[in-house]
Short mmCIF file of C-alpha atoms and ligand atoms in Angstrom, two decimals:
data_model
loop_
_atom_site.label_atom_id
_atom_site.label_comp_id
_atom_site.label_asym_id
_atom_site.label_seq_id
_atom_site.Cartn_x
_atom_site.Cartn_y
_atom_site.Cartn_z
CA MET A 1 -5.29 24.83 4.12
CA MET A 2 -7.98 22.22 3.49
CA THR A 3 -9.32 19.93 6.20
CA VAL A 4 -8.33 16.25 6.28
CA ASP A 5 -11.76 15.26 5.00
CA ASP A 6 -11.56 17.78 2.14
CA PHE A 7 -8.24 16.21 1.28
CA PHE A 8 -9.55 12.63 1.43
CA ASN A 9 -12.42 13.67 -0.87
CA LYS A 10 -10.04 15.29 -3.30
CA VAL A 11 -7.64 12.39 -3.45
CA ILE A 12 -9.77 9.30 -3.93
CA THR A 13 -7.17 6.75 -4.90
CA VAL A 14 -9.39 4.31 -6.77
CA ARG A 15 -13.11 3.91 -7.42
CA MET A 16 -15.48 2.43 -9.97
CA ALA A 17 -16.86 4.96 -12.48
CA ALA A 18 -20.51 5.74 -11.69
CA ASP A 19 -21.72 4.02 -14.89
CA LYS A 20 -19.47 1.01 -14.18
CA SER A 21 -17.66 1.43 -17.48
CA ALA A 22 -14.15 2.03 -16.12
CA VAL A 23 -11.87 1.89 -13.11
CA ASP A 24 -11.26 5.49 -12.12
CA ILE A 25 -7.90 6.21 -10.50
CA ILE A 26 -5.76 9.17 -9.61
CA ASP A 27 -2.61 8.86 -11.76
CA GLN A 28 0.07 8.76 -9.07
CA THR A 29 2.92 9.06 -11.54
CA LEU A 30 1.87 12.72 -12.06
CA LEU A 31 1.81 13.67 -8.37
CA PRO A 32 2.45 16.00 -6.69
CA GLY A 33 2.40 18.54 -9.55
CA THR A 34 -0.75 17.35 -11.29
CA ILE A 35 -3.85 15.82 -9.75
CA ARG A 36 -5.41 14.01 -12.71
CA ARG A 37 -7.92 11.17 -12.74
CA ILE A 38 -7.78 8.60 -15.51
CA GLU A 39 -10.24 5.91 -16.54
CA LEU A 40 -8.99 2.39 -17.16
CA ARG A 41 -11.19 0.41 -19.53
CA SER A 42 -9.23 -2.36 -21.22
CA LYS A 43 -7.42 -5.20 -19.51
CA GLU A 44 -4.14 -3.82 -20.87
CA GLU A 45 -4.84 -0.38 -19.36
CA ILE A 46 -5.52 -1.93 -15.95
CA TRP A 47 -2.40 -4.12 -16.14
CA GLU A 48 -0.19 -1.19 -17.24
CA ALA A 49 -1.57 1.13 -14.56
CA ILE A 50 -0.56 -1.37 -11.86
CA LYS A 51 2.81 -2.14 -13.49
CA GLN A 52 3.70 1.53 -13.98
CA LEU A 53 2.58 2.48 -10.44
CA LYS A 54 -0.21 4.77 -11.61
CA VAL A 55 -2.08 2.94 -8.89
CA ARG A 56 0.20 1.51 -6.24
CA GLY A 57 0.56 0.54 -2.61
CA ALA A 58 -0.49 -2.95 -1.61
CA PRO A 59 -4.13 -2.35 -0.50
CA ALA A 60 -4.84 0.05 -3.40
CA ILE A 61 -3.47 -2.48 -5.88
CA GLY A 62 -5.86 -5.05 -4.38
CA VAL A 63 -8.84 -2.69 -4.69
CA ALA A 64 -7.90 -1.73 -8.28
CA ALA A 65 -7.54 -5.39 -9.23
CA ALA A 66 -10.93 -6.23 -7.69
CA TYR A 67 -12.64 -3.41 -9.58
CA GLY A 68 -10.66 -4.31 -12.70
CA ILE A 69 -11.67 -7.95 -12.73
CA ALA A 70 -15.32 -7.03 -11.99
CA LEU A 71 -15.26 -4.64 -14.95
CA LEU A 72 -13.62 -7.13 -17.31
CA ALA A 73 -15.95 -9.91 -16.14
CA SER A 74 -18.98 -7.72 -16.91
CA ARG A 75 -17.98 -7.88 -20.56
CA ILE A 76 -17.55 -11.66 -20.77
CA ASN A 77 -19.90 -13.05 -23.37
CA ALA A 78 -20.74 -16.52 -22.05
CA ASP A 79 -24.00 -18.40 -21.76
CA SER A 80 -22.86 -21.00 -19.23
CA TYR A 81 -21.22 -20.78 -15.81
CA GLU A 82 -18.33 -23.00 -16.95
CA ARG A 83 -17.52 -20.79 -19.94
CA PHE A 84 -17.82 -17.65 -17.80
CA HIS A 85 -15.50 -19.05 -15.14
CA GLU A 86 -12.94 -20.16 -17.71
CA GLU A 87 -12.72 -16.66 -19.20
CA PHE A 88 -12.77 -15.06 -15.75
CA HIS A 89 -9.85 -17.23 -14.67
CA ALA A 90 -7.77 -16.25 -17.72
CA LEU A 91 -8.40 -12.53 -17.03
CA LYS A 92 -7.53 -13.04 -13.37
CA GLU A 93 -4.22 -14.70 -14.24
CA TYR A 94 -3.42 -11.85 -16.63
CA LEU A 95 -3.99 -9.14 -13.98
CA ALA A 96 -2.07 -11.21 -11.42
CA SER A 97 1.02 -11.06 -13.64
CA SER A 98 1.32 -7.26 -13.31
CA ARG A 99 3.42 -7.14 -10.09
CA PRO A 100 4.80 -9.99 -7.96
CA THR A 101 5.40 -8.78 -4.39
CA ALA A 102 2.25 -7.22 -2.91
CA VAL A 103 0.16 -10.19 -1.85
CA ASN A 104 -3.01 -8.05 -1.75
CA LEU A 105 -3.12 -8.32 -5.56
CA PHE A 106 -3.46 -12.10 -5.40
CA TRP A 107 -5.59 -11.96 -2.26
CA ALA A 108 -8.15 -9.68 -3.95
CA LEU A 109 -8.20 -11.63 -7.21
CA ASN A 110 -8.59 -14.94 -5.34
CA ARG A 111 -11.41 -13.48 -3.27
CA MET A 112 -13.14 -12.40 -6.48
CA GLU A 113 -12.70 -15.86 -7.98
CA ASP A 114 -14.03 -17.49 -4.79
CA THR A 115 -17.08 -15.24 -5.21
CA VAL A 116 -17.57 -16.56 -8.73
CA LYS A 117 -17.31 -20.16 -7.48
CA ALA A 118 -19.73 -19.54 -4.61
CA SER A 119 -22.24 -18.14 -7.13
CA HIS A 120 -22.15 -21.08 -9.55
CA SER A 121 -25.89 -21.72 -9.20
CA LYS A 122 -26.71 -18.15 -10.26
CA SER A 123 -27.12 -16.78 -13.80
CA VAL A 124 -24.11 -15.17 -15.50
CA ALA A 125 -25.88 -11.79 -15.36
CA GLU A 126 -26.37 -12.16 -11.60
CA ILE A 127 -22.74 -13.20 -11.07
CA LYS A 128 -21.59 -10.06 -12.87
CA GLU A 129 -23.56 -7.86 -10.45
CA ILE A 130 -22.32 -9.86 -7.44
CA LEU A 131 -18.73 -9.23 -8.58
CA PHE A 132 -19.27 -5.47 -8.70
CA ALA A 133 -20.69 -5.62 -5.17
CA GLU A 134 -17.77 -7.73 -3.93
CA ALA A 135 -15.22 -5.26 -5.32
CA GLU A 136 -17.08 -2.44 -3.58
CA ALA A 137 -17.06 -4.45 -0.34
CA ILE A 138 -13.26 -4.87 -0.61
CA ARG A 139 -12.88 -1.10 -0.92
CA GLU A 140 -15.25 -0.35 1.96
CA GLU A 141 -13.60 -2.93 4.23
CA ASP A 142 -10.22 -1.36 3.50
CA VAL A 143 -11.44 1.95 4.92
CA GLN A 144 -12.41 0.30 8.21
CA ILE A 145 -9.26 -1.83 8.31
CA SER A 146 -6.94 1.15 7.99
CA ARG A 147 -9.00 3.05 10.55
CA ASN A 148 -8.55 0.20 13.05
CA ILE A 149 -4.81 0.16 12.35
CA GLY A 150 -4.81 3.92 12.92
CA GLU A 151 -6.59 3.62 16.27
CA ILE A 152 -4.08 1.04 17.50
CA GLY A 153 -1.15 3.08 16.20
CA PHE A 154 -2.55 6.23 17.82
CA GLY A 155 -2.68 4.35 21.12
CA LEU A 156 1.06 3.70 20.74
CA LEU A 157 1.69 7.36 19.93
CA GLN A 158 -0.15 8.37 23.11
CA GLN A 159 1.99 5.99 25.17
CA LEU A 160 5.24 7.28 23.66
CA LYS A 161 4.41 10.97 23.71
CA GLN A 162 5.93 13.07 26.43
CA GLU A 163 3.86 15.92 27.81
CA GLY A 164 4.61 19.25 26.10
CA LYS A 165 6.95 17.71 23.50
CA GLU A 166 6.28 16.91 19.87
CA ILE A 167 6.62 13.27 18.94
CA GLY A 168 8.91 12.56 15.97
CA ILE A 169 7.65 9.88 13.58
CA LEU A 170 9.60 8.55 10.62
CA THR A 171 8.03 6.77 7.67
CA HIS A 172 9.40 5.28 4.46
CA CYS A 173 7.73 5.14 1.03
CA ASN A 174 4.00 5.86 0.90
CA ALA A 175 1.64 3.78 2.97
CA GLY A 176 -0.84 6.64 3.01
CA THR A 177 -4.28 7.41 1.65
CA LEU A 178 -2.81 7.11 -1.85
CA ALA A 179 -1.91 3.50 -1.11
CA THR A 180 -5.30 2.52 0.34
CA ALA A 181 -8.97 3.42 0.21
CA LYS A 182 -8.73 6.09 2.92
CA TYR A 183 -6.44 6.49 5.93
CA GLY A 184 -3.38 4.61 4.73
CA THR A 185 -1.73 2.14 7.05
CA ALA A 186 1.49 3.75 8.30
CA THR A 187 -0.15 7.18 8.08
CA ALA A 188 -3.40 6.10 9.73
CA PRO A 189 -2.16 6.80 13.30
CA MET A 190 -1.26 10.33 12.15
CA TYR A 191 -4.66 10.98 10.56
CA ILE A 192 -6.42 9.61 13.64
CA ALA A 193 -4.23 11.88 15.81
CA LEU A 194 -5.40 14.85 13.73
CA GLU A 195 -9.00 13.78 14.13
CA LYS A 196 -8.53 13.53 17.89
CA GLY A 197 -7.29 17.09 17.98
CA TRP A 198 -3.53 16.77 17.96
CA ALA A 199 -1.99 20.00 16.74
CA GLY A 200 1.05 20.78 14.60
CA THR A 201 3.13 21.01 17.76
CA ASP A 202 2.13 17.52 18.93
CA MET A 203 3.68 15.47 16.14
CA HIS A 204 6.25 15.92 13.43
CA VAL A 205 6.48 13.41 10.60
CA TYR A 206 9.76 12.81 8.78
CA CYS A 207 9.31 11.31 5.32
CA ASP A 208 12.09 9.39 3.65
CA GLU A 209 12.28 10.50 0.03
CA THR A 210 12.38 6.82 -1.04
CA ARG A 211 14.68 6.37 -3.99
CA PRO A 212 14.29 5.59 -6.80
CA LEU A 213 10.59 6.31 -7.38
CA LEU A 214 10.27 8.99 -4.69
CA GLN A 215 7.01 7.83 -3.15
CA GLY A 216 8.02 9.56 0.10
CA ALA A 217 8.72 12.90 -1.57
CA ARG A 218 6.02 12.88 -4.23
CA LEU A 219 3.24 11.19 -2.29
CA THR A 220 3.69 10.99 1.50
CA SER A 221 5.03 14.48 2.08
CA PHE A 222 2.35 15.78 -0.33
CA GLU A 223 -0.40 14.00 1.58
CA LEU A 224 0.68 14.89 5.08
CA TYR A 225 1.59 18.49 4.30
CA ASN A 226 -1.79 19.05 2.63
CA ALA A 227 -3.54 17.45 5.57
CA GLY A 228 -1.92 20.02 7.86
CA ILE A 229 0.59 17.75 9.58
CA THR A 230 4.02 19.15 10.42
CA THR A 231 6.13 17.33 7.85
CA THR A 232 9.80 17.25 6.94
CA LEU A 233 11.26 15.54 3.90
CA GLN A 234 14.74 14.03 3.94
CA CYS A 235 16.77 11.87 1.57
CA ASP A 236 16.92 8.22 2.58
CA ASN A 237 20.56 8.49 3.61
CA MET A 238 19.67 11.18 6.16
CA ALA A 239 17.58 8.91 8.34
CA SER A 240 20.56 7.90 10.44
CA ILE A 241 21.52 11.43 11.47
CA LEU A 242 17.89 12.16 12.31
CA MET A 243 17.75 9.12 14.57
CA LYS A 244 21.10 9.90 16.16
CA SER A 245 20.00 13.44 16.94
CA LYS A 246 16.97 12.02 18.81
CA LYS A 247 14.40 13.55 16.49
CA ILE A 248 12.67 10.22 15.90
CA ASP A 249 10.61 8.57 18.66
CA VAL A 250 8.87 5.93 16.59
CA ILE A 251 8.80 4.51 13.06
CA PHE A 252 5.71 3.36 11.19
CA VAL A 253 6.01 1.66 7.80
CA GLY A 254 3.62 -0.23 5.56
CA CYS A 255 4.26 -3.58 3.94
CA ASP A 256 3.56 -5.54 0.80
CA ARG A 257 3.70 -9.02 2.25
CA VAL A 258 4.31 -10.40 5.72
CA ALA A 259 5.49 -13.99 5.94
CA GLN A 260 4.22 -16.40 8.60
CA ASN A 261 7.30 -15.76 10.79
CA GLY A 262 6.80 -11.96 10.66
CA ASP A 263 9.47 -11.15 8.07
CA ALA A 264 8.00 -8.19 6.19
CA ALA A 265 8.60 -7.10 2.59
CA ASN A 266 8.20 -3.39 2.02
CA LYS A 267 9.65 -0.71 -0.25
CA ILE A 268 13.35 -0.95 -0.88
CA GLY A 269 15.27 0.68 1.95
CA THR A 270 12.84 -0.31 4.70
CA SER A 271 15.13 -2.99 6.12
CA GLY A 272 17.93 -0.43 6.39
CA VAL A 273 15.62 1.86 8.38
CA ALA A 274 14.83 -1.06 10.69
CA ILE A 275 18.52 -1.83 11.24
CA LEU A 276 19.17 1.83 12.11
CA ALA A 277 16.17 1.86 14.44
CA LYS A 278 17.52 -1.17 16.30
CA HIS A 279 20.91 0.54 16.65
CA TYR A 280 19.38 3.69 18.08
CA GLY A 281 16.77 1.89 20.18
CA ILE A 282 13.75 3.33 18.36
CA PRO A 283 10.52 1.29 18.14
CA PHE A 284 9.85 0.10 14.59
CA TYR A 285 6.27 -0.87 13.74
CA VAL A 286 4.98 -2.50 10.56
CA CYS A 287 1.36 -1.65 9.72
CA ALA A 288 -0.28 -4.60 7.99
CA PRO A 289 -3.88 -5.26 7.05
CA SER A 290 -4.55 -8.99 7.43
CA SER A 291 -4.84 -9.18 3.61
CA THR A 292 -1.09 -8.46 3.56
CA ILE A 293 -0.24 -11.32 5.90
CA ASP A 294 0.58 -14.36 3.81
CA LEU A 295 0.51 -17.44 6.02
CA ALA A 296 1.31 -19.60 2.98
CA THR A 297 4.77 -18.01 2.81
CA PRO A 298 6.83 -19.35 5.74
CA THR A 299 9.65 -16.76 5.79
CA GLY A 300 10.83 -13.68 3.94
CA GLU A 301 13.20 -15.87 1.90
CA GLU A 302 10.22 -17.09 -0.12
CA ILE A 303 8.76 -13.64 -0.87
CA PRO A 304 9.29 -12.80 -4.56
CA ILE A 305 11.04 -9.47 -4.96
CA GLU A 306 10.14 -7.37 -7.99
CA MET A 307 13.10 -6.17 -10.05
CA ARG A 308 12.46 -2.99 -12.02
CA ASP A 309 13.98 -1.20 -15.00
CA ALA A 310 17.41 0.40 -14.82
CA ASP A 311 16.23 3.78 -16.09
CA GLU A 312 14.36 4.37 -12.81
CA VAL A 313 17.80 4.70 -11.21
CA THR A 314 19.83 6.27 -14.01
CA GLU A 315 17.44 8.67 -15.74
CA MET A 316 14.04 9.14 -14.22
CA TRP A 317 13.59 12.57 -12.56
CA TYR A 318 16.93 13.87 -13.85
CA LYS A 319 17.37 16.48 -16.59
CA GLU A 320 19.96 14.23 -18.13
CA ARG A 321 21.20 10.70 -17.56
CA MET A 322 23.20 10.50 -14.31
CA ALA A 323 25.17 7.31 -14.89
CA PRO A 324 27.43 6.06 -17.63
CA SER A 325 25.49 4.46 -20.42
CA GLY A 326 25.81 0.69 -20.30
CA ILE A 327 26.38 0.61 -16.51
CA GLU A 328 24.89 -2.40 -14.78
CA VAL A 329 22.09 -1.35 -12.43
CA PHE A 330 20.60 -3.16 -9.42
CA ASN A 331 17.00 -2.06 -8.87
CA PRO A 332 14.96 -4.27 -6.53
CA ALA A 333 11.64 -2.59 -5.66
CA PHE A 334 11.37 -4.18 -2.20
CA ASP A 335 13.44 -5.66 0.59
CA VAL A 336 12.57 -7.88 3.52
CA THR A 337 12.89 -6.69 7.10
CA ASP A 338 13.81 -9.53 9.40
CA HIS A 339 11.17 -10.17 12.06
CA SER A 340 13.82 -9.77 14.78
CA LEU A 341 14.05 -6.06 13.89
CA ILE A 342 10.31 -5.42 14.18
CA THR A 343 8.92 -4.15 17.49
CA GLY A 344 5.37 -5.03 16.52
CA ILE A 345 3.06 -5.63 13.59
CA ILE A 346 -0.14 -3.58 13.75
CA THR A 347 -3.06 -5.34 12.09
CA GLU A 348 -6.69 -4.27 12.08
CA LYS A 349 -7.38 -7.14 14.50
CA GLY A 350 -4.75 -6.17 17.04
CA LEU A 351 -1.08 -5.53 17.74
CA CYS A 352 1.16 -8.56 17.21
CA HIS A 353 4.48 -9.27 18.90
CA ALA A 354 6.95 -12.11 18.30
CA PRO A 355 6.55 -15.02 17.91
CA TYR A 356 4.47 -13.71 15.04
CA ASP A 357 3.12 -17.05 13.77
CA LYS A 358 1.51 -17.58 17.18
CA ALA A 359 0.27 -13.98 17.35
CA PHE A 360 -1.35 -14.26 13.90
CA GLU A 361 -2.98 -17.52 14.90
CA ALA A 362 -4.28 -16.01 18.14
CA LEU A 363 -5.97 -13.24 16.12
CA GLY A 364 -7.67 -15.82 13.91
CA MET A 365 -5.74 -15.01 10.75
CA GLY A 366 -5.97 -17.53 7.97
CA ARG A 367 -9.25 -18.91 9.24
O1 MRU B 1 6.09 0.11 -5.28
P1 MRU B 1 4.98 0.66 -4.43
O2 MRU B 1 4.90 2.14 -4.45
O3 MRU B 1 3.67 -0.01 -4.75
O4 MRU B 1 5.38 0.23 -2.96
C1 MRU B 1 4.52 0.56 -1.91
C2 MRU B 1 5.01 0.18 -0.57
O5 MRU B 1 6.08 -0.37 -0.41
C3 MRU B 1 4.07 0.43 0.58
O6 MRU B 1 4.78 0.72 1.75
C4 MRU B 1 3.20 -0.81 0.82
O7 MRU B 1 2.60 -1.23 -0.37
C5 MRU B 1 2.16 -0.58 1.85
S1 MRU B 1 0.91 0.52 1.33
C6 MRU B 1 -0.22 0.63 2.59
#
């Protein structure tokens, strides 16, 4: 079994190629069977990789978009700032059209554009280098952000853990290292627990399979199992019996966008987990880097929900089609968990409780 650090080094979700000629990602559509890196060079390749979930998870999408726009900007042939900015903006809008829900995509692209604007007095060649550095800064900051979330989450685990008993943690989808630059968000407390010496008997993580794209089965259980964490995989519809049988002490999930009132969009099925958790009296925490908190969106009602192709439900992963041809299919990629179901939102700046708008303000978000 490899160590956690060996694993992190093996599974680097997204990075810039050493010669800055491509965005280098692990193709997550091939996991867990094949660990293959691919290089994205054209704007279409970057767009498709985000759309097809080769790179996925809100923070990782943000990092990939930042590297992507830096790469594409490096090839802009413009002799004035105005011309450069015009072309940059068009490329930015193109990448922003790849997926609608994870706000980190727009956050990262806007931050890159703000960098261009702040550098207007510099030469185009200098701006290109500044953009590469900014994308790198976004990736590096993400490592520290998820570490902070992990430290806060680990503090909660310590409070909830009973002496001599393993703590049962449930998670949905993949908010792990594959969704970020290092520790994940929902998985960060688990990785920190490992670092602090917790053993296999101290915690037990239950991963929802996460229909239809199986991020829980293909990615989270793969990550945690390889990191040496005691891990069990269950289908989404088995979460209730697990909770009823008192195997789950706490739930950590990631998110794609948190509205100002604390409503949180995350992978489809998350809101159902939260409703079950409320029923069984289990604390339900959303792990959210501040780049995922969208103060411009007042409530979950205004969060755009991505709708995806029918074949993800009817055909993908099956040997043969498992639904009548022509059947109408409902395939939203995300749902919104009402803030009233959330015990707390863990950000890198601190743990927030309702009323969330006030808590976000107190932590200086949006400033
Ligand atoms: O469609 P995906 O796989 O990009 O959805 C990912 C999730 O829903 C994650 O939970 C979320 O992005 C948080 S990742 C730290």
